[in-house]
mmCIF file with all atom_site columns, N, CA and C in Angstrom:
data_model
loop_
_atom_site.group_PDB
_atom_site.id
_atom_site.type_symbol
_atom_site.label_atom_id
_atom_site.label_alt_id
_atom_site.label_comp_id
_atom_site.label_asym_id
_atom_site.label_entity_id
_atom_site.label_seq_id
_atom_site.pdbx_PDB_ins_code
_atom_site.Cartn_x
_atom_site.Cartn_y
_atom_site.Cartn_z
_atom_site.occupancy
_atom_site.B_iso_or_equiv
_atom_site.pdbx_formal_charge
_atom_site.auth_seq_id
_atom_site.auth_comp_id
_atom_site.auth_asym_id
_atom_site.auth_atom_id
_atom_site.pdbx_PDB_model_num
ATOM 1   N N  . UNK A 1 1  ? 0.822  -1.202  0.000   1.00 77.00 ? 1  UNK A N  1
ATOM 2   C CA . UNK A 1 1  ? 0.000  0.000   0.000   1.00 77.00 ? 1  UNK A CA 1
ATOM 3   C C  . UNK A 1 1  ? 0.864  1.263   0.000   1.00 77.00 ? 1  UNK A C  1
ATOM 4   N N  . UNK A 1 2  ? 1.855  1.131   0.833   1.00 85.00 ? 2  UNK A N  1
ATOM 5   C CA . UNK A 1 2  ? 2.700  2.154   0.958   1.00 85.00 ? 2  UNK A CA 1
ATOM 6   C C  . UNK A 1 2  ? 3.363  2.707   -0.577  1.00 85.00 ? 2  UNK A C  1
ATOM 7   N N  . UNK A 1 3  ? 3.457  1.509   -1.107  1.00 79.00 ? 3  UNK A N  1
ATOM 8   C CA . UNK A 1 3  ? 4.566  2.242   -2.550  1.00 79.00 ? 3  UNK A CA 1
ATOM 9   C C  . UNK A 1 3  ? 3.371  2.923   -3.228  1.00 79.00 ? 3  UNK A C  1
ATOM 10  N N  . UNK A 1 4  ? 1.654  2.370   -3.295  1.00 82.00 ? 4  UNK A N  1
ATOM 11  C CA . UNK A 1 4  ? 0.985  3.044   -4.403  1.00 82.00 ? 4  UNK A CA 1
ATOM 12  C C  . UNK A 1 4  ? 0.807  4.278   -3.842  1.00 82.00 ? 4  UNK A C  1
ATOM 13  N N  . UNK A 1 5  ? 0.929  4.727   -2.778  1.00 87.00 ? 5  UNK A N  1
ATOM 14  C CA . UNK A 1 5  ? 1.308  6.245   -1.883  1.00 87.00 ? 5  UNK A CA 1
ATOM 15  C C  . UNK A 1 5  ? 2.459  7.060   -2.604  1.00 87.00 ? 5  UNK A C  1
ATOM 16  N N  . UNK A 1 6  ? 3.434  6.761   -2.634  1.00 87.00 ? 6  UNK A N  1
ATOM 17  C CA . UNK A 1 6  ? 4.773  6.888   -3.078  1.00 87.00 ? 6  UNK A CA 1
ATOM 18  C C  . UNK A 1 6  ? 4.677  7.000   -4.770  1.00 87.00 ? 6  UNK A C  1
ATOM 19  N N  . UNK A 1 7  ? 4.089  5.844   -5.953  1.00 83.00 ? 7  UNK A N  1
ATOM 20  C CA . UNK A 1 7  ? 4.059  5.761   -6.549  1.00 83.00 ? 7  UNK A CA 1
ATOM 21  C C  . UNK A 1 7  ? 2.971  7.245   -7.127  1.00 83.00 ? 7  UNK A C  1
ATOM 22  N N  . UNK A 1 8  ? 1.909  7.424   -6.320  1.00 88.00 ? 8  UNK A N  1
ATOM 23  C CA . UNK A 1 8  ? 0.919  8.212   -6.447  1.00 88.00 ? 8  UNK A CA 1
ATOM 24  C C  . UNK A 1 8  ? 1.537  9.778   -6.364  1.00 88.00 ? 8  UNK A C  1
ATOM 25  N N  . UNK A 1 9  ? 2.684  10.047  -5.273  1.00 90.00 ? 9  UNK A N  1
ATOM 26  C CA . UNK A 1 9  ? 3.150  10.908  -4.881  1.00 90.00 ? 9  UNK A CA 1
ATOM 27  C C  . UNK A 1 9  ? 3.703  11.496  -6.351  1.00 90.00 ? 9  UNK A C  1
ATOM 28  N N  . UNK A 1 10 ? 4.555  10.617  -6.594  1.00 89.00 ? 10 UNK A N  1
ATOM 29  C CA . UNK A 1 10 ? 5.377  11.235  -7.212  1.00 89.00 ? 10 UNK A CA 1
ATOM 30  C C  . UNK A 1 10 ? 4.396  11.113  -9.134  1.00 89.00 ? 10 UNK A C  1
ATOM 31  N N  . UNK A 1 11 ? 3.463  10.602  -9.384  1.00 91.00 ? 11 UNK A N  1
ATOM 32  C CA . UNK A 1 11 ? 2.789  10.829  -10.720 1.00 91.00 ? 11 UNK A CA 1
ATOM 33  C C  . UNK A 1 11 ? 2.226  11.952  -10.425 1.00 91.00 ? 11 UNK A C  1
ATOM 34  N N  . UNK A 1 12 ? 1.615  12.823  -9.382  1.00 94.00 ? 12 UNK A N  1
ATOM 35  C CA . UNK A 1 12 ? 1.234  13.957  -9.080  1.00 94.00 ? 12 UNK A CA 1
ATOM 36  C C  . UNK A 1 12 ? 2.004  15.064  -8.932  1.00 94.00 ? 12 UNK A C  1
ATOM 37  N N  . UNK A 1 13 ? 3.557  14.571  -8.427  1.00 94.00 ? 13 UNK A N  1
ATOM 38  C CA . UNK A 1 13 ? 4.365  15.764  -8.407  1.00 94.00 ? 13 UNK A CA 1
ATOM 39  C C  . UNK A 1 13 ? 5.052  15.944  -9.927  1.00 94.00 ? 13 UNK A C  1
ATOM 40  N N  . UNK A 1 14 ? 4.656  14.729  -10.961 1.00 91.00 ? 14 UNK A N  1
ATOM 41  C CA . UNK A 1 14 ? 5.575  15.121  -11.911 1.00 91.00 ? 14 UNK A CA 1
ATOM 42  C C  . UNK A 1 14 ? 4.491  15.718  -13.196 1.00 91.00 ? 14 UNK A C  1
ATOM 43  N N  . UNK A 1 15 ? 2.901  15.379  -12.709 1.00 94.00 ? 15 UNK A N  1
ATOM 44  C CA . UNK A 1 15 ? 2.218  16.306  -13.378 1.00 94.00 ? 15 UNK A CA 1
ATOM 45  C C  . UNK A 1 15 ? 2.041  17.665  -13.063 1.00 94.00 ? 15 UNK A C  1
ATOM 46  N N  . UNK A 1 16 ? 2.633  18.135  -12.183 1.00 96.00 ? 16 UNK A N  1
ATOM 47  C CA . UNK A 1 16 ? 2.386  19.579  -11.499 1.00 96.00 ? 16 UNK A CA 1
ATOM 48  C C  . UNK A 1 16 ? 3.721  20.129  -12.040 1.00 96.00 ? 16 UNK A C  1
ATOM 49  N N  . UNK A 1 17 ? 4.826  19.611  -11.999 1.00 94.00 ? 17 UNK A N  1
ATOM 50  C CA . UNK A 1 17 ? 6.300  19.680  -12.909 1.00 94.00 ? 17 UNK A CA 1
ATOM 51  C C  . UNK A 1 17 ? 5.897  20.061  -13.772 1.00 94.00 ? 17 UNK A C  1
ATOM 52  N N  . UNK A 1 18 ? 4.945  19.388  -15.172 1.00 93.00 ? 18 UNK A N  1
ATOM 53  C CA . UNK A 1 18 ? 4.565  19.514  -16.251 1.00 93.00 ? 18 UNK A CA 1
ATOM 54  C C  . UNK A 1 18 ? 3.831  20.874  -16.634 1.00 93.00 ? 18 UNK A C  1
ATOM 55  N N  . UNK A 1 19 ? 2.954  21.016  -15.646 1.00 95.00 ? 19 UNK A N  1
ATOM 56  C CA . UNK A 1 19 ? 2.189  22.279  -15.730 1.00 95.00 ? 19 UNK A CA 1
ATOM 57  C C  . UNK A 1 19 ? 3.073  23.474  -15.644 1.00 95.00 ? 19 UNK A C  1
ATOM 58  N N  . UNK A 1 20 ? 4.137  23.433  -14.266 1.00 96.00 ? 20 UNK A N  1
ATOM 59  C CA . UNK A 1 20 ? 5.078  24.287  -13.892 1.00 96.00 ? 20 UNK A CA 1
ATOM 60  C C  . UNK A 1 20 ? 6.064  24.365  -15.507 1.00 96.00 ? 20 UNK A C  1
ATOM 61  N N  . UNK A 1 21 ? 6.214  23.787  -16.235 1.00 94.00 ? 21 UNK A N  1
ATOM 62  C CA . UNK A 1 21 ? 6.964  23.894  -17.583 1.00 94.00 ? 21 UNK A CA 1
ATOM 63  C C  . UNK A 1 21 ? 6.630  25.381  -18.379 1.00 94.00 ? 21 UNK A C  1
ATOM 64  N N  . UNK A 1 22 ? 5.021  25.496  -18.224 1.00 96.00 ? 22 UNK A N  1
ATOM 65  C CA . UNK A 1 22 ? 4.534  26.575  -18.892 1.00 96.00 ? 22 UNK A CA 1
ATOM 66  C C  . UNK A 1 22 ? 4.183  27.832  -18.777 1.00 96.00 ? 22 UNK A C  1
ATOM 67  N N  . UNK A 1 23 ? 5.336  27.872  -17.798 1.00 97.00 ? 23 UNK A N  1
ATOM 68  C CA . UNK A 1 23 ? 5.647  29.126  -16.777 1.00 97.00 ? 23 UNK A CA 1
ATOM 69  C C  . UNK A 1 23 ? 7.167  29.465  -16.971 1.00 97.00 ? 23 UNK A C  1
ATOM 70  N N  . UNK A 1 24 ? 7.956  30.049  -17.669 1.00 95.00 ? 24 UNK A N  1
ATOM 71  C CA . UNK A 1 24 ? 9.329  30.576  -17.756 1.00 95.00 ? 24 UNK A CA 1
ATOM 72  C C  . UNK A 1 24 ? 9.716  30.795  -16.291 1.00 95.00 ? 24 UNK A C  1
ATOM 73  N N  . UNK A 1 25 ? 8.716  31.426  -15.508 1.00 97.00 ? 25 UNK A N  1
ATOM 74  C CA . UNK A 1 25 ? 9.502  31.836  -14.193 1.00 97.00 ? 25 UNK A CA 1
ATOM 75  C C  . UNK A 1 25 ? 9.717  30.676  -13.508 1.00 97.00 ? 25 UNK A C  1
ATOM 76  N N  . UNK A 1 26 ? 9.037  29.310  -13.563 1.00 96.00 ? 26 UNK A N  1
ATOM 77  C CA . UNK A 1 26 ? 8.590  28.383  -13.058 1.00 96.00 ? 26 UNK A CA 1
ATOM 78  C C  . UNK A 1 26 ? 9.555  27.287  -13.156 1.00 96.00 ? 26 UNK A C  1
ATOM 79  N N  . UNK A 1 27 ? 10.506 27.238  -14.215 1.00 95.00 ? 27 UNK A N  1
ATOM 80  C CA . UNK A 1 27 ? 11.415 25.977  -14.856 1.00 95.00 ? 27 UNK A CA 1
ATOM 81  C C  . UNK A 1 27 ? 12.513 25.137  -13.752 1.00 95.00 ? 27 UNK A C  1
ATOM 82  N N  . UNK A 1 28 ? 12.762 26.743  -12.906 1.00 96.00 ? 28 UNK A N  1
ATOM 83  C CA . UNK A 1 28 ? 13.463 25.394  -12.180 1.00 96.00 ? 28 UNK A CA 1
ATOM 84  C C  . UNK A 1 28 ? 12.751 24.663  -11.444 1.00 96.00 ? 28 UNK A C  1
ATOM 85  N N  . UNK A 1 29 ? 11.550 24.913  -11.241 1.00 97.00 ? 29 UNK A N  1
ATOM 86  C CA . UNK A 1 29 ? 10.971 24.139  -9.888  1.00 97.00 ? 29 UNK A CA 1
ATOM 87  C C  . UNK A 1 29 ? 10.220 22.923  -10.341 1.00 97.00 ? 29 UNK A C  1
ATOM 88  N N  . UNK A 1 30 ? 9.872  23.013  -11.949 1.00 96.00 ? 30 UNK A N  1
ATOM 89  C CA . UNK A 1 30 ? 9.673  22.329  -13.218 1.00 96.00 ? 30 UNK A CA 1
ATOM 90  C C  . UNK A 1 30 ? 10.333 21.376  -12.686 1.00 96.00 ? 30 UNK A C  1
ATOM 91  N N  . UNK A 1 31 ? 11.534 21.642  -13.010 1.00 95.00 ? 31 UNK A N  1
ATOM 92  C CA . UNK A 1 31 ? 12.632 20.899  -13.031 1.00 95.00 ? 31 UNK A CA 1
ATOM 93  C C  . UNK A 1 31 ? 13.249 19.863  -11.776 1.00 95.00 ? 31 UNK A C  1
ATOM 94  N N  . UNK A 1 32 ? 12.868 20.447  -10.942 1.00 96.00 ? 32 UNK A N  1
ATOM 95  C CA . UNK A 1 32 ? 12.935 19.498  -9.329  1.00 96.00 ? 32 UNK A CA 1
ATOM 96  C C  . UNK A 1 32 ? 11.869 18.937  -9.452  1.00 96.00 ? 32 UNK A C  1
ATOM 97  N N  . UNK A 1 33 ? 10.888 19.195  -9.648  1.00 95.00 ? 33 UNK A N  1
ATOM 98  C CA . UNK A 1 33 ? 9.530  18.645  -9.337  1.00 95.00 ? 33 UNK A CA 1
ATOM 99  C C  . UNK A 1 33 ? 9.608  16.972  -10.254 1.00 95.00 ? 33 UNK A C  1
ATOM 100 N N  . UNK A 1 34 ? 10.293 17.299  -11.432 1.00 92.00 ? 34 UNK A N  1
ATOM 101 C CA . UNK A 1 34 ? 10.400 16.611  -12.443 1.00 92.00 ? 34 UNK A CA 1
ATOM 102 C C  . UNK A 1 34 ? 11.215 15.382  -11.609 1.00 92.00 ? 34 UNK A C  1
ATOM 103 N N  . UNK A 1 35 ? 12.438 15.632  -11.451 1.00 94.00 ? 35 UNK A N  1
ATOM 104 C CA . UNK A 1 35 ? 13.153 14.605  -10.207 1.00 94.00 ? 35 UNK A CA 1
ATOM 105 C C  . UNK A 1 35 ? 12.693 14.550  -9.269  1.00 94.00 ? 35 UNK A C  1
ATOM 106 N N  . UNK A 1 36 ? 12.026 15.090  -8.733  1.00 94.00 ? 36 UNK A N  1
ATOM 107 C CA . UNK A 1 36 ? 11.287 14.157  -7.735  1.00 94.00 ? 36 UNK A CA 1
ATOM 108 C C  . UNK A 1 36 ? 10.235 13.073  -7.967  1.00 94.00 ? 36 UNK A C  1
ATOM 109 N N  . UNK A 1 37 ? 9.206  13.576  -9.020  1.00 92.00 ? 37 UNK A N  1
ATOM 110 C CA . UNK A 1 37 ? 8.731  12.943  -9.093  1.00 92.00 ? 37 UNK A CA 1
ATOM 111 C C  . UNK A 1 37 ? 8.738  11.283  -10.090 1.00 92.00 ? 37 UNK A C  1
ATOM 112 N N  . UNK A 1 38 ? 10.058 11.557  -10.777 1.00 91.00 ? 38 UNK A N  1
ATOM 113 C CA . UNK A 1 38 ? 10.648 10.369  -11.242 1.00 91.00 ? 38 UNK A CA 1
ATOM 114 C C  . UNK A 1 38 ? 11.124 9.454   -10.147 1.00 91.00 ? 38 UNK A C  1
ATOM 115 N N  . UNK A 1 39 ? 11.834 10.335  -9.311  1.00 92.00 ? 39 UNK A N  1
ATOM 116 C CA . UNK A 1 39 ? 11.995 8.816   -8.078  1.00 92.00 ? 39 UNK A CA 1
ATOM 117 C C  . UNK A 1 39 ? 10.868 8.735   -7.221  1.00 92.00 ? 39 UNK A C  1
ATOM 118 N N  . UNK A 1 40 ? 9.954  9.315   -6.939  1.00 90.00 ? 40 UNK A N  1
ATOM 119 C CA . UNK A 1 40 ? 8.786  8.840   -6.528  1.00 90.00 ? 40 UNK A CA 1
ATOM 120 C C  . UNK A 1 40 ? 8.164  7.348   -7.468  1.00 90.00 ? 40 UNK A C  1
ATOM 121 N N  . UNK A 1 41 ? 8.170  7.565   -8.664  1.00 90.00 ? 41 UNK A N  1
ATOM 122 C CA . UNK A 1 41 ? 7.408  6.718   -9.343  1.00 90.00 ? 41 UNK A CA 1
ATOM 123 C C  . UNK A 1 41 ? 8.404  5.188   -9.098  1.00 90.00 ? 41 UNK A C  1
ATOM 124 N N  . UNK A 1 42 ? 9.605  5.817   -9.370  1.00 90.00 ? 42 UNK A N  1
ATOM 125 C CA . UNK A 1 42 ? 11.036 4.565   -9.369  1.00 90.00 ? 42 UNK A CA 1
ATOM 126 C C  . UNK A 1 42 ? 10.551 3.641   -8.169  1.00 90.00 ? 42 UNK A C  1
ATOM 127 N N  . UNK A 1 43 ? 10.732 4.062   -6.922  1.00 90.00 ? 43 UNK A N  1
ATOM 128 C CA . UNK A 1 43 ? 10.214 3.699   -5.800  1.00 90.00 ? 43 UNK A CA 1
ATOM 129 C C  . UNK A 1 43 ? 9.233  3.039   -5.599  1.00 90.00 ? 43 UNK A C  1
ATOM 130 N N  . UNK A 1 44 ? 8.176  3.769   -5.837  1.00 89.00 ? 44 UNK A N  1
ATOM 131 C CA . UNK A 1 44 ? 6.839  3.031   -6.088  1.00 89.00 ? 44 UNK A CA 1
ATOM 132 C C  . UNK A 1 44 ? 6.751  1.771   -6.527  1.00 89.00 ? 44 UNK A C  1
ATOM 133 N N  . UNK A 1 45 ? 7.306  1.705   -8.163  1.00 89.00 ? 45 UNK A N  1
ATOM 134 C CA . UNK A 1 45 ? 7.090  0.906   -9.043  1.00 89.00 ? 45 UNK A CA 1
ATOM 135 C C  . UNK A 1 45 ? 8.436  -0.628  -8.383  1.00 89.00 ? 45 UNK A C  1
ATOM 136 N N  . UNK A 1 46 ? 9.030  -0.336  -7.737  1.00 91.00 ? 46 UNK A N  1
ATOM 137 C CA . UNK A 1 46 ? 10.533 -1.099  -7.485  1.00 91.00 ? 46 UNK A CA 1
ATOM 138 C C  . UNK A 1 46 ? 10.085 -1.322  -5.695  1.00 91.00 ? 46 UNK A C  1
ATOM 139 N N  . UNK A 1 47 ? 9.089  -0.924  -5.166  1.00 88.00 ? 47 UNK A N  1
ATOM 140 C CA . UNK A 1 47 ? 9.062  -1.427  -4.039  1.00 88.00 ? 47 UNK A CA 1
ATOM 141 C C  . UNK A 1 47 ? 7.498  -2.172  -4.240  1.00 88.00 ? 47 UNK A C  1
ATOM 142 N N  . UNK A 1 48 ? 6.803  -1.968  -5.208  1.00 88.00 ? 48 UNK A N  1
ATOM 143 C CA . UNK A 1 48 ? 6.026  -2.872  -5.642  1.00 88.00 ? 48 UNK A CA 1
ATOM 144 C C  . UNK A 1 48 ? 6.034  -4.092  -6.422  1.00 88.00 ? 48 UNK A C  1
ATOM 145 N N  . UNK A 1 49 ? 7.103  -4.363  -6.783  1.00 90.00 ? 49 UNK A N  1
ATOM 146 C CA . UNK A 1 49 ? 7.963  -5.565  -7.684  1.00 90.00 ? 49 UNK A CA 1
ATOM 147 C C  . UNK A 1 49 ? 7.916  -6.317  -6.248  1.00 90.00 ? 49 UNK A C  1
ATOM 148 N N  . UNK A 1 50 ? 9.190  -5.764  -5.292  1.00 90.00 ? 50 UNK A N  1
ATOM 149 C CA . UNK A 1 50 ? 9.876  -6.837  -4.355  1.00 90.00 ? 50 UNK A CA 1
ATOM 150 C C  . UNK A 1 50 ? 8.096  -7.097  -3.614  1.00 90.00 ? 50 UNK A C  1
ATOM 151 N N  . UNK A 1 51 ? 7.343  -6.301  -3.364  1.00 89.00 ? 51 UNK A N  1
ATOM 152 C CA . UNK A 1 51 ? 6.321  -6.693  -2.824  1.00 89.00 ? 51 UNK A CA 1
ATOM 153 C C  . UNK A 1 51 ? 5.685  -8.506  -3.332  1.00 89.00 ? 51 UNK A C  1
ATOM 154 N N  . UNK A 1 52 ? 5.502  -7.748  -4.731  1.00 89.00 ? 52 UNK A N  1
ATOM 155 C CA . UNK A 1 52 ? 4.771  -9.159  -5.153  1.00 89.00 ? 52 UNK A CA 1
ATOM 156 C C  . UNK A 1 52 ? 5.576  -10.287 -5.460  1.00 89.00 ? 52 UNK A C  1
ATOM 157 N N  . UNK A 1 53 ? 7.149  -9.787  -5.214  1.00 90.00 ? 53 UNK A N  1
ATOM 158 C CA . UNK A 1 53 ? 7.375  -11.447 -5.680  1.00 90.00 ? 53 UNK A CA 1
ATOM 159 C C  . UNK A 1 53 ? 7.774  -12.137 -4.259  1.00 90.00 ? 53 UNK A C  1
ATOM 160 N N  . UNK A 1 54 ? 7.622  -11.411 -3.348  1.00 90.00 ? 54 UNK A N  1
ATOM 161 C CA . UNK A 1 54 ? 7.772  -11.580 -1.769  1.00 90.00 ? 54 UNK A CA 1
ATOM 162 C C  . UNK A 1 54 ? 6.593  -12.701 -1.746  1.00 90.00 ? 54 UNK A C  1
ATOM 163 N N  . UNK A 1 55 ? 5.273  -11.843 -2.396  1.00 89.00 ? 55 UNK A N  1
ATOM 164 C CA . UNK A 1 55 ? 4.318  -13.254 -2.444  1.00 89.00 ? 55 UNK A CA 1
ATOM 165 C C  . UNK A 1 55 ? 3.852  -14.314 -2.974  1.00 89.00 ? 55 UNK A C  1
ATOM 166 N N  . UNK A 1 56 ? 4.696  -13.895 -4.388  1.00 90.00 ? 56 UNK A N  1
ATOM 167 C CA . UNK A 1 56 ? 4.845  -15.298 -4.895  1.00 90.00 ? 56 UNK A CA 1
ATOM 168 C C  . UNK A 1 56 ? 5.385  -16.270 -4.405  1.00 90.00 ? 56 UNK A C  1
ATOM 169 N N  . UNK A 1 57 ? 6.360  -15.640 -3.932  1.00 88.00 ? 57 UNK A N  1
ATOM 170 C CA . UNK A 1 57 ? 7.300  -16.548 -3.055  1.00 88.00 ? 57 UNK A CA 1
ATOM 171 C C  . UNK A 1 57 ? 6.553  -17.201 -1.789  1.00 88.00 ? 57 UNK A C  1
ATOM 172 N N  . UNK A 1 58 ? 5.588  -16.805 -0.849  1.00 86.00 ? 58 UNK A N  1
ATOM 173 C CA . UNK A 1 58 ? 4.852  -17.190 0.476   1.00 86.00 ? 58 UNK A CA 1
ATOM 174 C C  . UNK A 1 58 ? 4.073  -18.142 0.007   1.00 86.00 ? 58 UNK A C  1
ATOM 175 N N  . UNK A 1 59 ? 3.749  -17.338 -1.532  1.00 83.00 ? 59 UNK A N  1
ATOM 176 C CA . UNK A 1 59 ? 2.747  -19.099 -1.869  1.00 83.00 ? 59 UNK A CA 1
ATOM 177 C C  . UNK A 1 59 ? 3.114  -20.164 -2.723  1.00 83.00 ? 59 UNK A C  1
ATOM 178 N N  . UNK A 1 60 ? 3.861  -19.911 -2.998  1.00 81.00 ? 60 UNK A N  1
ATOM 179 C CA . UNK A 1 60 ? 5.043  -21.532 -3.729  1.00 81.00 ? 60 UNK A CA 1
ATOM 180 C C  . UNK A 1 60 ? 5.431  -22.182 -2.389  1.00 81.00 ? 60 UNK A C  1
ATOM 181 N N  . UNK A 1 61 ? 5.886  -22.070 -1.353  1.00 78.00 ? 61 UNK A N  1
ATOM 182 C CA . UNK A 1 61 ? 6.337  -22.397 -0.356  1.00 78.00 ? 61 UNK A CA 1
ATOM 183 C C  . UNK A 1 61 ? 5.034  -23.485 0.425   1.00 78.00 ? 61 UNK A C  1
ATOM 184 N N  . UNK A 1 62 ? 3.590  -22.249 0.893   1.00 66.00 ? 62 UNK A N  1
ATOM 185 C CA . UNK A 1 62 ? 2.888  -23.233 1.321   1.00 66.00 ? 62 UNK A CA 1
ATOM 186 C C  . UNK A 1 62 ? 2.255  -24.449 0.318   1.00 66.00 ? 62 UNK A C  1
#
């Protein structure tokens, strides 16, 4: 649950990045927003992997 938080975080901070693009005064924050919200998604998406194969793994076992 936690990563689709994380994952969520950061698709929201990198659409607000996007918007911030169309603002000249705005680019650098564009621009952070943009890295952040790429490792938000990284995270997300990479702590939701180990999640599910954590349970593949619990149920091959039983």
């Amino acid at each position: 649950m936690i990563h689709l938080v994380i994952g969520g975080f950061g698709n929201t901070t990198f659409l607000v990045g996007s918007v911030f693009f169309l603002f000249p005064s705005l680019e650098r924050m564009a621009l952070w927003l943009f890295v952040a919200g790429s490792l938000g998604m990284c995270v997300g998406t990479v702590g939701e992997g180990f999640v599910r194969h954590a349970r593949r793994n619990r149920k091959s076992r039983a």
